Coordinates of N, CA and C in Angstrom, one line a residue:
M183 N -47.5 -39.4 9.4 CA -46.4 -40.1 8.7 C -45.6 -39.0 8.0
I184 N -44.3 -39.4 8.2 CA -43.2 -38.4 7.6 C -43.0 -39.2 5.9
K185 N -43.3 -38.0 5.1 CA -43.2 -38.6 3.6 C -41.7 -39.5 3.5
E186 N -40.8 -38.6 3.7 CA -39.4 -39.2 3.4 C -39.0 -40.0 3.9
V187 N -37.9 -40.6 3.3 CA -37.4 -41.8 3.8 C -36.2 -41.3 5.1
I188 N -36.0 -42.0 5.8 CA -35.2 -41.5 7.0 C -33.8 -42.6 6.6
V189 N -32.6 -41.7 6.8 CA -31.4 -42.6 6.5 C -30.7 -42.3 7.8
V190 N -30.4 -43.5 8.6 CA -29.7 -43.7 10.1 C -28.6 -44.9 9.6
E191 N -27.8 -44.8 10.8 CA -26.6 -45.7 10.9 C -26.9 -46.9 10.8
G192 N -27.9 -47.7 12.0 CA -28.1 -49.0 12.1 C -29.4 -49.3 12.6
K193 N -29.4 -50.4 13.3 CA -30.6 -51.3 13.3 C -31.2 -50.8 14.5
D194 N -30.5 -50.4 15.6 CA -30.9 -49.7 16.9 C -31.6 -48.3 16.7
D195 N -31.0 -47.8 15.3 CA -31.6 -46.7 15.0 C -32.9 -46.7 14.4
I196 N -33.0 -47.7 13.6 CA -34.3 -48.1 12.9 C -35.3 -48.2 14.2
S197 N -35.1 -48.9 15.0 CA -36.1 -49.1 16.1 C -36.6 -47.9 16.8
A198 N -35.5 -47.1 17.1 CA -35.8 -45.6 17.7 C -36.9 -44.7 16.8
V199 N -36.5 -44.8 15.7 CA -37.2 -44.1 14.7 C -38.4 -44.4 14.6
K200 N -38.8 -45.7 14.4 CA -40.2 -46.6 14.5 C -40.9 -46.3 15.3
K201 N -40.2 -46.0 16.3 CA -41.1 -46.1 17.7 C -41.8 -44.6 17.6
A202 N -40.9 -43.7 17.1 CA -41.3 -42.3 17.3 C -42.3 -41.9 16.1
V203 N -42.1 -42.4 15.1 CA -43.0 -42.2 13.4 C -42.9 -43.2 12.8
D204 N -44.1 -42.9 11.6 CA -44.2 -43.9 10.9 C -43.8 -43.5 9.5
A205 N -42.6 -44.3 9.3 CA -41.8 -43.6 8.3 C -40.8 -45.1 7.5
E206 N -40.6 -44.7 6.4 CA -39.6 -45.8 5.6 C -38.1 -45.7 6.0
V207 N -37.4 -46.4 6.6 CA -36.1 -46.1 7.0 C -35.1 -46.9 6.5
I208 N -34.0 -46.4 6.3 CA -32.7 -47.2 5.8 C -31.4 -47.1 6.5
A209 N -30.9 -48.4 7.2 CA -29.6 -48.3 7.5 C -28.4 -48.2 6.6
V210 N -27.7 -47.7 7.0 CA -26.2 -47.7 6.1 C -25.1 -48.5 6.7
H211 N -25.4 -48.7 7.9 CA -24.4 -49.9 8.7 C -22.8 -49.0 9.0
G212 N -22.7 -47.9 9.1 CA -21.5 -47.0 9.4 C -20.5 -46.9 8.2
Y213 N -19.4 -46.7 8.1 CA -18.8 -45.7 7.2 C -18.7 -46.9 5.9
G214 N -18.7 -47.7 5.9 CA -18.8 -48.7 4.8 C -19.8 -48.8 4.0
I215 N -20.7 -47.7 3.7 CA -21.6 -47.4 2.8 C -21.7 -48.3 1.5
N216 N -22.3 -49.6 1.6 CA -22.3 -50.3 0.2 C -23.0 -49.5 -0.7
E217 N -22.7 -50.0 -1.8 CA -23.3 -49.5 -3.1 C -25.0 -49.9 -3.1
D218 N -25.1 -51.0 -2.5 CA -26.5 -51.2 -2.3 C -27.4 -50.3 -1.6
S219 N -26.7 -49.9 -0.5 CA -27.5 -49.0 0.2 C -27.6 -47.8 0.1
M220 N -26.4 -47.2 -1.1 CA -26.6 -45.8 -1.7 C -27.6 -45.8 -3.0
N221 N -27.4 -46.6 -3.5 CA -28.7 -47.0 -4.7 C -30.0 -47.0 -4.1
K222 N -30.3 -47.4 -2.9 CA -31.6 -47.6 -2.1 C -32.0 -45.7 -1.7
I223 N -30.7 -45.2 -1.1 CA -31.0 -43.7 -1.0 C -31.2 -43.1 -2.2
R224 N -30.2 -43.1 -3.5 CA -30.8 -42.5 -4.3 C -32.3 -42.4 -5.1
E225 N -32.6 -43.7 -4.8 CA -34.0 -44.2 -5.5 C -35.3 -43.6 -4.5
A226 N -34.6 -43.7 -3.1 CA -35.9 -43.0 -2.4 C -35.5 -41.4 -2.2
A227 N -34.5 -40.8 -2.3 CA -34.7 -39.1 -2.7 C -35.2 -38.8 -4.3
K228 N -35.4 -39.6 -5.2 CA -35.9 -39.3 -6.3 C -37.5 -39.6 -6.1
R229 N -37.8 -40.5 -5.3 CA -39.3 -41.0 -5.2 C -40.0 -40.3 -4.1
T230 N -39.2 -40.2 -2.9 CA -40.1 -39.3 -1.9 C -39.4 -38.1 -1.3
G231 N -37.8 -38.2 -1.3 CA -36.9 -37.3 -0.9 C -36.2 -37.9 0.6
V232 N -35.3 -37.9 1.1 CA -34.5 -38.4 2.3 C -34.2 -37.5 3.2
I233 N -34.3 -37.7 4.3 CA -33.6 -37.0 5.8 C -32.7 -37.7 6.3
I234 N -31.4 -37.0 6.6 CA -30.2 -37.9 6.9 C -30.6 -37.7 8.2
L235 N -30.4 -38.5 9.3 CA -30.8 -38.4 10.8 C -29.4 -39.3 11.4
T236 N -28.1 -38.9 11.5 CA -26.8 -39.8 12.2 C -27.0 -39.3 13.5
D237 N -25.8 -40.0 14.3 CA -25.7 -39.7 15.6 C -25.2 -38.5 15.9
P238 N -25.2 -37.8 16.8 CA -24.3 -36.5 17.1 C -23.0 -36.5 17.4
D239 N -22.6 -37.3 16.9 CA -20.8 -37.2 17.3 C -20.0 -37.1 15.9
H240 N -18.8 -37.6 15.8 CA -17.8 -37.4 15.0 C -18.2 -38.3 13.7
A241 N -18.3 -39.4 14.4 CA -19.0 -40.6 12.9 C -20.0 -40.2 12.4
G242 N -21.1 -39.9 13.3 CA -22.2 -39.5 12.5 C -21.9 -38.5 11.2
E243 N -21.4 -37.3 11.9 CA -21.1 -36.1 10.8 C -20.3 -36.5 9.7
R244 N -19.5 -37.9 9.7 CA -18.8 -37.9 8.8 C -19.5 -39.0 7.9
I245 N -20.4 -39.8 8.4 CA -21.4 -40.3 7.5 C -22.3 -39.4 6.7
R246 N -22.7 -38.4 7.4 CA -23.7 -37.4 6.8 C -22.9 -36.8 5.4
R247 N -21.6 -36.2 5.7 CA -20.8 -35.8 4.8 C -21.1 -36.6 3.3
M248 N -20.8 -38.4 3.7 CA -20.4 -39.1 2.6 C -22.0 -39.3 2.0
I249 N -22.9 -39.2 2.9 CA -24.0 -39.4 2.1 C -24.5 -38.0 1.4
S250 N -24.4 -36.9 2.0 CA -24.6 -35.7 1.3 C -23.9 -35.5 0.1
K251 N -22.7 -35.9 -0.2 CA -21.8 -35.7 -1.2 C -22.5 -36.5 -2.7
R252 N -23.0 -37.7 -2.1 CA -23.5 -38.4 -3.1 C -25.1 -38.4 -3.4
V253 N -25.6 -37.7 -2.6 CA -27.0 -37.2 -2.6 C -27.5 -36.0 -2.2
P254 N -27.2 -34.8 -2.7 CA -26.9 -33.6 -2.3 C -28.3 -33.0 -1.8
V255 N -29.4 -33.8 -2.5 CA -30.9 -33.1 -2.3 C -31.5 -33.5 -0.9
A256 N -30.4 -34.2 -0.4 CA -30.8 -35.0 1.2 C -31.0 -33.5 2.0
K257 N -32.2 -34.0 2.9 CA -32.6 -32.9 4.1 C -31.5 -33.4 5.4
H258 N -31.3 -32.7 6.2 CA -30.5 -33.1 7.3 C -31.5 -32.7 8.7
A259 N -31.7 -33.6 9.7 CA -32.2 -33.7 10.9 C -31.0 -34.1 11.8
Y260 N -31.2 -33.4 13.1 CA -30.1 -33.4 14.1 C -30.9 -33.4 15.3
I261 N -30.2 -34.7 16.2 CA -30.4 -35.1 17.6 C -29.5 -34.2 18.4
M262 N -29.8 -33.7 19.3 CA -28.6 -33.0 20.1 C -28.0 -33.9 21.0
R263 N -26.8 -33.8 21.2 CA -26.0 -34.6 21.7 C -26.6 -35.1 23.1
D264 N -27.0 -34.0 24.3 CA -27.6 -34.4 25.4 C -28.8 -35.1 25.3
E265 N -29.8 -35.0 24.1 CA -30.7 -35.8 23.9 C -30.4 -37.1 23.3
G266 N -29.4 -37.5 23.0 CA -28.8 -38.7 22.3 C -28.0 -39.5 23.1
T267 N -27.8 -39.1 24.4 CA -26.9 -39.8 25.2 C -27.2 -40.3 26.5
K268 N -26.8 -41.6 26.7 CA -27.2 -42.6 27.6 C -26.4 -43.3 28.1
N269 N -25.7 -43.4 29.3 CA -24.9 -44.0 30.0 C -23.7 -43.9 29.1
G270 N -23.3 -42.5 28.8 CA -22.2 -42.4 28.2 C -22.1 -42.7 26.4
N271 N -22.9 -43.5 26.1 CA -23.0 -43.9 24.8 C -24.2 -42.9 24.0
V272 N -23.5 -42.5 22.9 CA -24.1 -41.1 21.8 C -24.8 -41.9 20.8
G273 N -25.9 -41.5 20.8 CA -26.5 -42.6 19.2 C -27.9 -42.0 18.9
V274 N -28.7 -42.3 18.2 CA -30.0 -41.5 17.9 C -31.2 -42.7 18.5
E275 N -30.3 -43.7 18.5 CA -30.9 -45.1 19.4 C -31.4 -44.8 20.8
N276 N -30.7 -43.3 21.5 CA -30.8 -43.5 23.0 C -31.8 -42.2 23.0
A277 N -32.0 -41.3 22.0 CA -33.1 -40.3 22.1 C -34.4 -40.9 22.1
D278 N -35.1 -39.7 22.9 CA -36.5 -40.0 22.7 C -37.4 -40.0 21.8
A279 N -38.9 -40.3 21.6 CA -39.6 -40.0 20.6 C -39.8 -38.4 20.1
A280 N -39.8 -37.8 21.5 CA -40.2 -36.3 21.1 C -38.8 -35.8 20.5
A281 N -37.5 -36.2 21.0 CA -36.1 -35.3 20.0 C -36.2 -36.1 18.9
I282 N -36.5 -37.5 18.6 CA -36.7 -37.9 17.2 C -37.7 -36.9 16.5
I283 N -38.6 -36.9 16.8 CA -40.2 -36.1 16.2 C -39.5 -34.8 15.9
R284 N -38.7 -33.9 16.9 CA -38.4 -32.7 16.7 C -37.6 -32.3 16.0
A285 N -36.3 -33.3 15.9 CA -35.4 -33.4 14.9 C -36.1 -33.4 13.5
L286 N -37.0 -34.3 13.2 CA -37.3 -34.6 11.8 C -38.1 -33.5 11.5
E287 N -39.1 -32.9 12.2 CA -40.0 -31.7 12.0 C -39.0 -30.4 11.3
N288 N -37.6 -30.5 11.6 CA -36.9 -29.3 11.6 C -35.7 -29.7 10.9
A289 N -36.0 -30.6 10.2 CA -35.0 -31.1 8.5 C -34.6 -29.9 8.0
K290 N -33.8 -29.8 7.8 CA -33.3 -28.6 6.6 C -32.7 -28.9 5.3
A291 N -32.9 -28.6 4.5 CA -32.4 -29.0 3.2 C -31.0 -27.7 2.8
V292 N -29.8 -28.5 2.1 CA -28.6 -27.3 1.9 C -29.4 -26.7 0.7
V293 N -29.0 -25.3 0.9 CA -29.7 -24.5 -0.3 C -28.4 -24.1 -1.2
E294 N -28.4 -24.8 -2.6 CA -27.1 -24.7 -3.4 C -26.5 -23.2 -3.5
D295 N -27.3 -22.5 -4.0 CA -26.8 -20.9 -4.2 C -26.8 -20.3 -2.9
K296 N -25.9 -20.7 -2.2 CA -25.4 -20.1 -1.2 C -25.4 -18.4 -0.9
V297 N -26.0 -18.0 -0.1 CA -26.1 -16.5 0.2 C -25.4 -16.4 1.2
V298 N -24.3 -15.7 1.8 CA -23.7 -15.5 2.8 C -24.4 -14.5 3.6
L299 N -25.5 -15.1 4.5 CA -26.2 -13.9 5.7 C -25.0 -13.4 6.6
F300 N -24.6 -14.6 7.2 CA -23.7 -14.5 8.4 C -22.3 -14.8 8.1
S301 N -21.4 -14.1 9.2 CA -20.2 -14.2 9.3 C -19.2 -14.4 10.4
T302 N -18.5 -14.4 10.5 CA -17.8 -14.7 11.9 C -17.7 -13.4 12.8
R303 N -17.9 -12.4 12.1 CA -18.4 -11.0 13.0 C -19.8 -11.4 13.6
D304 N -20.6 -11.9 12.8 CA -22.0 -12.3 14.0 C -21.8 -13.2 14.8
M305 N -21.0 -14.4 14.5 CA -20.7 -15.1 15.6 C -19.7 -14.7 16.9
V306 N -18.9 -13.5 16.9 CA -18.3 -13.1 18.0 C -19.4 -12.1 18.4
F307 N -20.2 -11.5 17.8 CA -21.0 -10.4 18.1 C -22.1 -11.0 19.4
F308 N -22.7 -12.0 18.6 CA -23.6 -13.1 19.7 C -23.1 -14.1 20.1
K309 N -21.5 -13.9 20.6 CA -21.1 -14.6 21.6 C -21.0 -16.2 21.2
L310 N -21.2 -16.6 20.1 CA -21.2 -17.8 19.5 C -19.6 -18.3 19.5
S311 N -18.8 -17.3 19.3 CA -17.1 -17.7 19.3 C -16.7 -16.6 20.0
G312 N -15.6 -17.1 20.4 CA -14.5 -16.6 21.3 C -15.1 -15.9 22.9
A313 N -16.2 -16.4 23.4 CA -16.7 -16.0 24.5 C -16.7 -17.3 25.2
K314 N -16.6 -17.4 26.6 CA -16.2 -18.2 27.7 C -17.3 -19.6 27.7
D315 N -18.5 -19.0 27.1 CA -19.7 -20.1 27.0 C -20.1 -20.3 25.7
S316 N -19.4 -19.8 24.8 CA -19.6 -19.9 23.1 C -20.1 -21.3 23.1
K317 N -19.8 -22.3 23.3 CA -20.2 -23.8 23.1 C -21.3 -24.0 23.6
K318 N -21.6 -23.8 24.8 CA -23.0 -23.7 25.1 C -23.9 -23.1 24.6
R319 N -23.5 -22.0 24.0 CA -24.6 -20.8 23.2 C -24.9 -21.3 21.7
R320 N -23.7 -22.0 21.4 CA -24.1 -22.7 20.0 C -24.8 -23.8 20.3
Q321 N -24.8 -24.9 21.3 CA -25.8 -26.0 21.7 C -27.0 -25.4 21.5
I322 N -27.3 -24.4 22.4 CA -28.8 -23.7 22.8 C -29.3 -23.5 21.5
L323 N -28.6 -22.4 20.7 CA -28.7 -22.0 19.4 C -29.4 -22.9 18.3
G324 N -28.2 -24.1 18.2 CA -28.5 -25.3 17.3 C -29.8 -26.0 17.4
K325 N -30.0 -26.2 18.8 CA -31.5 -26.7 19.1 C -32.6 -25.9 18.3
A326 N -32.4 -24.9 19.0 CA -33.5 -23.9 18.8 C -33.6 -23.7 17.1
L327 N -33.1 -23.9 16.5 CA -32.9 -23.4 15.1 C -32.8 -24.7 14.0
G328 N -32.6 -25.9 14.8 CA -32.7 -27.3 14.3 C -31.6 -27.7 13.3
I329 N -30.4 -26.8 13.9 CA -29.1 -27.4 12.7 C -28.1 -28.0 13.4
G330 N -28.4 -28.3 14.6 CA -27.6 -29.2 15.6 C -26.4 -28.3 16.1
Y331 N -25.3 -29.1 16.8 CA -24.3 -28.7 17.4 C -23.3 -28.6 16.4
G332 N -22.2 -27.6 16.7 CA -20.9 -27.8 15.7 C -20.3 -26.5 16.1
N333 N -18.7 -27.1 16.0 CA -17.5 -25.7 16.4 C -18.0 -24.7 15.9
T334 N -17.2 -23.7 15.9 CA -17.7 -22.3 15.2 C -17.9 -22.3 13.4
S335 N -16.9 -23.1 13.0 CA -17.0 -23.0 11.5 C -17.8 -23.9 11.0
S336 N -18.1 -25.1 11.6 CA -19.3 -25.9 10.9 C -21.0 -25.0 11.6
F337 N -20.5 -24.3 12.5 CA -22.0 -23.8 12.6 C -22.3 -22.7 11.7
L338 N -21.2 -22.1 11.7 CA -21.6 -20.8 10.8 C -21.9 -21.2 9.2
S339 N -20.9 -22.2 9.0 CA -21.4 -23.2 7.8 C -22.8 -23.4 7.6
R340 N -23.5 -24.2 8.7 CA -25.0 -24.4 8.6 C -25.7 -23.1 8.6
L341 N -25.4 -22.2 9.1 CA -26.3 -21.2 9.4 C -26.6 -20.8 7.5
N342 N -25.3 -20.7 7.1 CA -25.5 -20.2 5.4 C -26.1 -21.0 4.7
S343 N -25.6 -22.5 4.7 CA -25.9 -23.4 4.3 C -27.6 -23.9 3.9
Y344 N -28.0 -23.8 5.4 CA -29.6 -24.1 5.3 C -30.5 -22.7 5.2
R345 N -29.5 -21.5 4.8 CA -30.0 -20.4 4.4 C -31.2 -20.0 5.9
I346 N -30.6 -20.1 7.0 CA -31.0 -19.6 8.1 C -31.6 -17.9 8.2
S347 N -32.6 -17.3 8.1 CA -32.9 -16.2 7.7 C -32.4 -15.3 8.9
K348 N -32.2 -14.1 8.8 CA -31.9 -13.1 9.7 C -33.0 -13.2 10.8
E349 N -34.1 -12.8 10.5 CA -35.2 -13.1 11.0 C -35.4 -14.2 12.0
E350 N -35.2 -15.3 11.6 CA -35.4 -16.7 12.1 C -34.2 -16.9 13.3
F351 N -33.0 -16.3 12.9 CA -31.8 -16.3 13.8 C -31.9 -15.8 15.0
E352 N -32.4 -14.1 14.9 CA -32.6 -13.2 15.9 C -33.9 -13.4 16.7
K353 N -35.0 -14.1 15.8 CA -36.2 -14.4 17.0 C -35.3 -15.7 17.9
A354 N -34.3 -16.5 17.3 CA -34.2 -17.6 18.4 C -33.0 -17.1 19.0
I355 N -32.6 -15.9 19.0 CA -31.3 -15.2 20.0 C -32.2 -14.7 21.1
V356 N -33.0 -13.9 20.7 CA -34.0 -13.2 21.8 C -35.2 -14.1 22.8
S357 N -35.3 -15.3 21.9 CA -35.8 -16.4 22.6 C -35.0 -17.1 23.6
N358 N -33.7 -17.1 23.7 CA -32.9 -18.1 24.4 C -32.1 -17.3 25.3
F359 N -31.6 -15.9 24.7 CA -30.4 -15.4 25.8 C -31.2 -14.2 26.3
E360 N -31.0 -14.0 27.4 CA -31.7 -12.8 28.5 C -31.2 -11.6 27.9
E361 N -29.7 -11.4 27.8 CA -29.3 -10.0 27.2 C -30.0 -9.4 26.1
Y362 N -30.6 -10.4 25.4 CA -31.0 -10.0 23.9 C -32.7 -9.6 24.2
K363 N -33.2 -10.0 25.4 CA -34.5 -9.9 25.4 C -35.0 -8.4 25.4
Y364 N -36.2 -8.1 24.6 CA -36.7 -6.8 24.6 C -37.3 -6.4 26.1
E365 N -37.3 -5.1 26.2 CA -38.2 -4.9 27.6 C -39.4 -4.0 27.4

């Protein structure tokens, strides 16, 4: 059982999460998060903690930011876009139980006292920015690190906000990209 309360977008997401794990789930029902829902999330954050699990799309990111502003102690879990897409529809409700469990197990909390371990220089050096396949490389690394996909700026921000260690980053790089494997 997951001890934190999981915050999702809608009823279909609740069903998908409940099929995957035994947990309390709150749905916010889109952008118009009402005060009653926010109060439930705040109370859950005080009681057990919360994990935000929104759709891997622009709307999901916007909802995630809205909740994070009001509940900064929330953890973040990410379903990868390819895991949450079915028949052109993107959403948590389309992910299988294994993807939901993996996302929840890899939930990360934003660290308040940010330490900048990574820079745009790192992004370029590891071909996460400026290379032909940078987008695909960020998707692979985002899944490995449990921080989801993002453009160069948001990916870099997540690396630092979730305080991914250099060791964790390098391990994921070596594990996922042939050119960095040790011989």
